[in-house]
Tab-separated table of C-alpha atoms in Angstrom:
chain	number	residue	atom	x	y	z
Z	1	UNK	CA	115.222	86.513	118.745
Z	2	UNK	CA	116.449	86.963	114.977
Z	3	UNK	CA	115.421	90.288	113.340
Z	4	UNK	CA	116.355	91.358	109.910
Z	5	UNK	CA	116.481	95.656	108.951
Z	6	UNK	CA	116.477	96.773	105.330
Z	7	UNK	CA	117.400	99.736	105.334
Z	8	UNK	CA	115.164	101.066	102.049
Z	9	UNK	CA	111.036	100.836	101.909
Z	10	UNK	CA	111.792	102.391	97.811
Z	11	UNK	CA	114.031	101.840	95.625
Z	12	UNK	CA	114.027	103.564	92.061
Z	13	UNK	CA	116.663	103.227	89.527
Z	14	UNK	CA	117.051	103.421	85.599
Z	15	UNK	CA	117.368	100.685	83.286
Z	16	UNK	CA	120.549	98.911	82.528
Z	17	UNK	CA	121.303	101.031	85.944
Z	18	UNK	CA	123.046	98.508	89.035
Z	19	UNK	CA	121.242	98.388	92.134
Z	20	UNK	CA	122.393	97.280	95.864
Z	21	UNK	CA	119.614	96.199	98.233
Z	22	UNK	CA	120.322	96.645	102.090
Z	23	UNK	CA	119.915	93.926	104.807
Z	24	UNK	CA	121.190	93.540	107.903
Z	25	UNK	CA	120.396	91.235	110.743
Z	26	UNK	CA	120.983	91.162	114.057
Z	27	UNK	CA	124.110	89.198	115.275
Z	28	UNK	CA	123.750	85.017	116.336
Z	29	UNK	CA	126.545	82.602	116.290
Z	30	UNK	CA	125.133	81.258	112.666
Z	31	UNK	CA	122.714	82.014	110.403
Z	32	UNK	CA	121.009	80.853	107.203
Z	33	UNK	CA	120.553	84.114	104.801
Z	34	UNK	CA	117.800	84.119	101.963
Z	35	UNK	CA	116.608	86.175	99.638
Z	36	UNK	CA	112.838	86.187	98.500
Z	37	UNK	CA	111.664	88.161	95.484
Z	38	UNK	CA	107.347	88.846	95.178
Z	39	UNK	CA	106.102	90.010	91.651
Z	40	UNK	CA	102.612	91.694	91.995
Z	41	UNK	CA	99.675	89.186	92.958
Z	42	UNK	CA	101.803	86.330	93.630
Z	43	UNK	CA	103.557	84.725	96.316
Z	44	UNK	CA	107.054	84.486	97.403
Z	45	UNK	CA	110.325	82.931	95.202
Z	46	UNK	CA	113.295	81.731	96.414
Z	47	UNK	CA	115.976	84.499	94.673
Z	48	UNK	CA	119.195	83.095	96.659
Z	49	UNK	CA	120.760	81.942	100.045
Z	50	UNK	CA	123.532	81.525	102.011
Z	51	UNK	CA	124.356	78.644	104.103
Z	52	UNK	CA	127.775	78.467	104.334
Z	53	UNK	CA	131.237	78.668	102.281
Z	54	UNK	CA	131.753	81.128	100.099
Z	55	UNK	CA	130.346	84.140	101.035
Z	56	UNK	CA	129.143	85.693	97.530
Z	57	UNK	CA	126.101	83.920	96.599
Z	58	UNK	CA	124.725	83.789	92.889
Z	59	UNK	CA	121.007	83.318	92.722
Z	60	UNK	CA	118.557	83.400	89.368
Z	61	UNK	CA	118.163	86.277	87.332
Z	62	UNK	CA	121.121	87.551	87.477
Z	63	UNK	CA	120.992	88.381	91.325
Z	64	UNK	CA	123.822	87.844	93.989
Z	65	UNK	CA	124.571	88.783	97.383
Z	66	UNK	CA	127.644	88.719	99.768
Z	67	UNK	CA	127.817	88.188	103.239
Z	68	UNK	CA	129.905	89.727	105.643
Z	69	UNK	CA	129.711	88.451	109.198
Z	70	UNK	CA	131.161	91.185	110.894
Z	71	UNK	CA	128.500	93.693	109.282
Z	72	UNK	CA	125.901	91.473	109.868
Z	73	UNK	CA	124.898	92.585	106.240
Z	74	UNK	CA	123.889	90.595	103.216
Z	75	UNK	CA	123.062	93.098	100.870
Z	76	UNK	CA	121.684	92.119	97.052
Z	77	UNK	CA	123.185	93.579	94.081
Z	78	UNK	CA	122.532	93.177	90.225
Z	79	UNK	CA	125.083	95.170	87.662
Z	80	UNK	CA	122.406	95.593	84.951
Z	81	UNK	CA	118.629	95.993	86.170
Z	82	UNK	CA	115.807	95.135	83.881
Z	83	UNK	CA	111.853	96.039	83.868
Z	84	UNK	CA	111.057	92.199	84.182
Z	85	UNK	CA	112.964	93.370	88.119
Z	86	UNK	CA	110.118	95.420	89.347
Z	87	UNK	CA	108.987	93.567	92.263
Z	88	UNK	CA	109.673	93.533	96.179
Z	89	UNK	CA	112.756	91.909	97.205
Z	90	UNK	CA	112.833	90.841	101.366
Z	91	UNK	CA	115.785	89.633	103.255
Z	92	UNK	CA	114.944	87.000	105.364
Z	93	UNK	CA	117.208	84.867	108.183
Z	94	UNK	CA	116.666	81.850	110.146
Z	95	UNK	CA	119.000	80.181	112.980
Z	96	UNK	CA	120.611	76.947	112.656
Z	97	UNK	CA	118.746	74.460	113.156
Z	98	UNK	CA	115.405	76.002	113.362
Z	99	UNK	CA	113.527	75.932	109.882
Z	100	UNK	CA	111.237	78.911	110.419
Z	101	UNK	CA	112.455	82.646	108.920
Z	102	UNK	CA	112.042	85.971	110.292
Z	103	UNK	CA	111.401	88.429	107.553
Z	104	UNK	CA	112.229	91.808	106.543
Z	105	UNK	CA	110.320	94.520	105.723
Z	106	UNK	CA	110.957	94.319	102.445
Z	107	UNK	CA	112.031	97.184	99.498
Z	108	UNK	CA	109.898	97.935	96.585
Z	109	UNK	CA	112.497	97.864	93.645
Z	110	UNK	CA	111.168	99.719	90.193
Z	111	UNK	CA	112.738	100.544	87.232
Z	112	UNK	CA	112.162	103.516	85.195
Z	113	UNK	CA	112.663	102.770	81.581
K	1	UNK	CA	103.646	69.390	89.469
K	2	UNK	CA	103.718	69.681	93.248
K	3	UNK	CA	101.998	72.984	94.799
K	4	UNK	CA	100.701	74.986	97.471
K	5	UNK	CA	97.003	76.438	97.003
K	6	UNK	CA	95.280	78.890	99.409
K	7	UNK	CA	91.859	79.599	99.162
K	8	UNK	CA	89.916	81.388	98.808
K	9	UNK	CA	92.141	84.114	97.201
K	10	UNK	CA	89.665	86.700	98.605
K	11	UNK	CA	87.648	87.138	101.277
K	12	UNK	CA	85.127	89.956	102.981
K	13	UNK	CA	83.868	89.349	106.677
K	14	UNK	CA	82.352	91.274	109.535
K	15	UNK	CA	84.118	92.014	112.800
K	16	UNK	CA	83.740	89.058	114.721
K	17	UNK	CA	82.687	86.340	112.826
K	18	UNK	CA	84.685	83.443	112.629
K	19	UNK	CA	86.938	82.669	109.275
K	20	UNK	CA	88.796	80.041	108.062
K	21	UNK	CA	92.012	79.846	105.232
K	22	UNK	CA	92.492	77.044	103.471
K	23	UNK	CA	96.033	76.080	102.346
K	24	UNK	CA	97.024	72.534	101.044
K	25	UNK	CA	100.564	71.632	100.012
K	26	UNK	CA	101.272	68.604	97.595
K	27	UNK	CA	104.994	68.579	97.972
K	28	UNK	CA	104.801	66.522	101.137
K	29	UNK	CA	105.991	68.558	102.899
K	30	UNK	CA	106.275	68.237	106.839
K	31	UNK	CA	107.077	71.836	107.653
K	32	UNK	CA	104.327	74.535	107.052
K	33	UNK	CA	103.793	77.950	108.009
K	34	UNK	CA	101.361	81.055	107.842
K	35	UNK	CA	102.529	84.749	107.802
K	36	UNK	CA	100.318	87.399	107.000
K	37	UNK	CA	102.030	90.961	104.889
K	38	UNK	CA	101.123	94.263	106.191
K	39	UNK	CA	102.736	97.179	104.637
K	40	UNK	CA	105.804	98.356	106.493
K	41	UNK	CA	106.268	94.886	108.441
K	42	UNK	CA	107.180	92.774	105.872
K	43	UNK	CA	105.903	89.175	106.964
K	44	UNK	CA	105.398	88.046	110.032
K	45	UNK	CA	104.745	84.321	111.438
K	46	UNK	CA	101.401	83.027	112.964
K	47	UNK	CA	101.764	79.480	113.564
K	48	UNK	CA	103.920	76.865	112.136
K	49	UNK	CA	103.880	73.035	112.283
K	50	UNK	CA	106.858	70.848	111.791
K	51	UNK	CA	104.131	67.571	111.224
K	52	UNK	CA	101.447	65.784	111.977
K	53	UNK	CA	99.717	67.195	115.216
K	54	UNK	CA	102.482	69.112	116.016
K	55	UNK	CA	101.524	73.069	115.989
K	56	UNK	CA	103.701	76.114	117.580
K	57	UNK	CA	102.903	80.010	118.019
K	58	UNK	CA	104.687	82.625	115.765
K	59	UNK	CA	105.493	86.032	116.575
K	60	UNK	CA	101.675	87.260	116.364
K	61	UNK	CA	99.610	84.373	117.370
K	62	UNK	CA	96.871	86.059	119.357
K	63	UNK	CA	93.541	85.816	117.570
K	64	UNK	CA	94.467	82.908	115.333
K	65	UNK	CA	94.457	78.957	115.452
K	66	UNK	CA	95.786	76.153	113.172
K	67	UNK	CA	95.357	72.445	113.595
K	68	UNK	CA	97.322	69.800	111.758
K	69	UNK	CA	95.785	66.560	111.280
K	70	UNK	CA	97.449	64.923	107.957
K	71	UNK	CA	100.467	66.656	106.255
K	72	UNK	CA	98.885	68.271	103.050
K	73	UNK	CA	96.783	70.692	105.001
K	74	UNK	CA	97.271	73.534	107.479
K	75	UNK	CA	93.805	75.798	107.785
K	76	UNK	CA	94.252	78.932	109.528
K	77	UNK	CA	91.414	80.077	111.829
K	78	UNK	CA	90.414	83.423	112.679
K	79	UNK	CA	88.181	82.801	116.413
K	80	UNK	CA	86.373	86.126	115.876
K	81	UNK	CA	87.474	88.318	113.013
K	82	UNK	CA	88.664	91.671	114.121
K	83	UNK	CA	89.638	94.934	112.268
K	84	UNK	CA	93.338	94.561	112.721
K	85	UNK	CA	93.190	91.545	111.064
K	86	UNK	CA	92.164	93.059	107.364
K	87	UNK	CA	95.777	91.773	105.531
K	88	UNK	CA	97.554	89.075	103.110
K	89	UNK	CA	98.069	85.990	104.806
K	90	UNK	CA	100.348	83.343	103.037
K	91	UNK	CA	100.805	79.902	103.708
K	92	UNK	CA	104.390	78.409	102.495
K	93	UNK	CA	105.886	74.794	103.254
K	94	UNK	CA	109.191	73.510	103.300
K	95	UNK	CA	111.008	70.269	103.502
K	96	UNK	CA	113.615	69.232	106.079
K	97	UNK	CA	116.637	70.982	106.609
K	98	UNK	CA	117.934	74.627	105.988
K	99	UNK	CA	118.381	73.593	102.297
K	100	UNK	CA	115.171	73.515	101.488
K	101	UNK	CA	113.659	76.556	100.305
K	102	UNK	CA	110.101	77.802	101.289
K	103	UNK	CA	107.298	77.687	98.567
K	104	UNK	CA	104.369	79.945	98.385
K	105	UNK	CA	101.328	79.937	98.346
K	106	UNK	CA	99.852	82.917	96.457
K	107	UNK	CA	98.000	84.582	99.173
K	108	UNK	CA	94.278	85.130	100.293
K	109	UNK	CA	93.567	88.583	100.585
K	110	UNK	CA	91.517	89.402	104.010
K	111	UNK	CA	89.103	92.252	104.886
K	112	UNK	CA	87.269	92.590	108.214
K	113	UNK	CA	84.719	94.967	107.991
């Protein structure tokens, strides 16, 4: 079965500041990579995802991620964080061909003005 | 606009009394799904149902049921509420094929006292 690690419960950084989140998933012949972001009281957005092709992904707010198949990473990245980011940010996978994810744990980004 | 509503956003029961979640989905969806979020695990799946009468375990099934008998709706039932049960649950649907993202519901928030 599909599992997905990232690797940081916290992350704090400065405004303006970039930021990498970690993910990494365990190794299948192909996956489908998303990921979700969850501001405070709400449910779960669709940030980005990876299906196939090119392997950096550009998602809203400024947000993209790259994957590398033979890290079994996709690790998020902004270049220029703003408050408006706080939030928690989870990696998620699926299989081909099966339409359910397996989550991560997820990180808890904030930014300190 | 299409949505996804839970209800009821909050809820306090006793050990072993029975609950159910609502969740119903206007996008017309045929895939649906509960998870619950617990601090350190990220989400995890319940049940899911890919249509009408169809329904399939998640990864932590025990203790919970769901029956799907038209497409808006998926309740979630709790047989006999236990401690270890107190969490978020969200319900999220999805159309068909991996290019359809998952939409939110924005959570019921669970106590078993």
């Amino acid at each position: 079965a599909q599992s997905v690690t990232q690797l940081d419960s916290q992350v704090p950084v400065f405004e303006e500041a970039p930021v990498e989140l970690r993910c990494n998933y365990s190794s299948s012949v192909s996956v489908y990579l998303f990921w979700y972001v969850q501001y405070p009281n709400q449910g779960l957005q669709l940030l980005l995802k990876y299906l196939s092709g090119s392997t950096l992904v550009k998602g809203i707010n400024g947000f993209e991620a790259e994957f590398n198949k033979s890290q079994t990473s996709f690790h998020l990245r902004k270049p220029s964080v703003h408050i408006s980011d706080t939030a928690e940010y989870f990696c998620a996978v699926s299989d081909r061909g099966a339409q359910k994810l397996v989550f991560g744990q997820g990180t808890r980004l904030t930014i300190n003005p | 606009d299409a949505e996804i509503t839970q209800s009821p956003r909050h809820k306090i029961t006793e050990t072993g009394r029975q609950v159910t979640l609502a969740c119903h989905q206007t996008w017309n969806h045929n895939n649906m799904f509960w998870y619950r979020q617990d601090l350190g695990h990220g989400l995890r799946l319940i049940h899911y149902s890919y249509g009408v009468q169809d329904t399939n375990k998640g990864e932590v099934s025990d203790g919970y049921s769901v029956s799907r008998s038209n497409t808006e709706d998926l309740p979630l039932t709790l047989e006999s509420a236990a401690s270890s049960q107190t969490s978020v649950y969200f319900c999220a649907s999805s159309g068909q094929g991996a290019n359809s993202p998952l939409h939110f519901g924005n959570g019921t928030r669970l106590t078993v006292t």
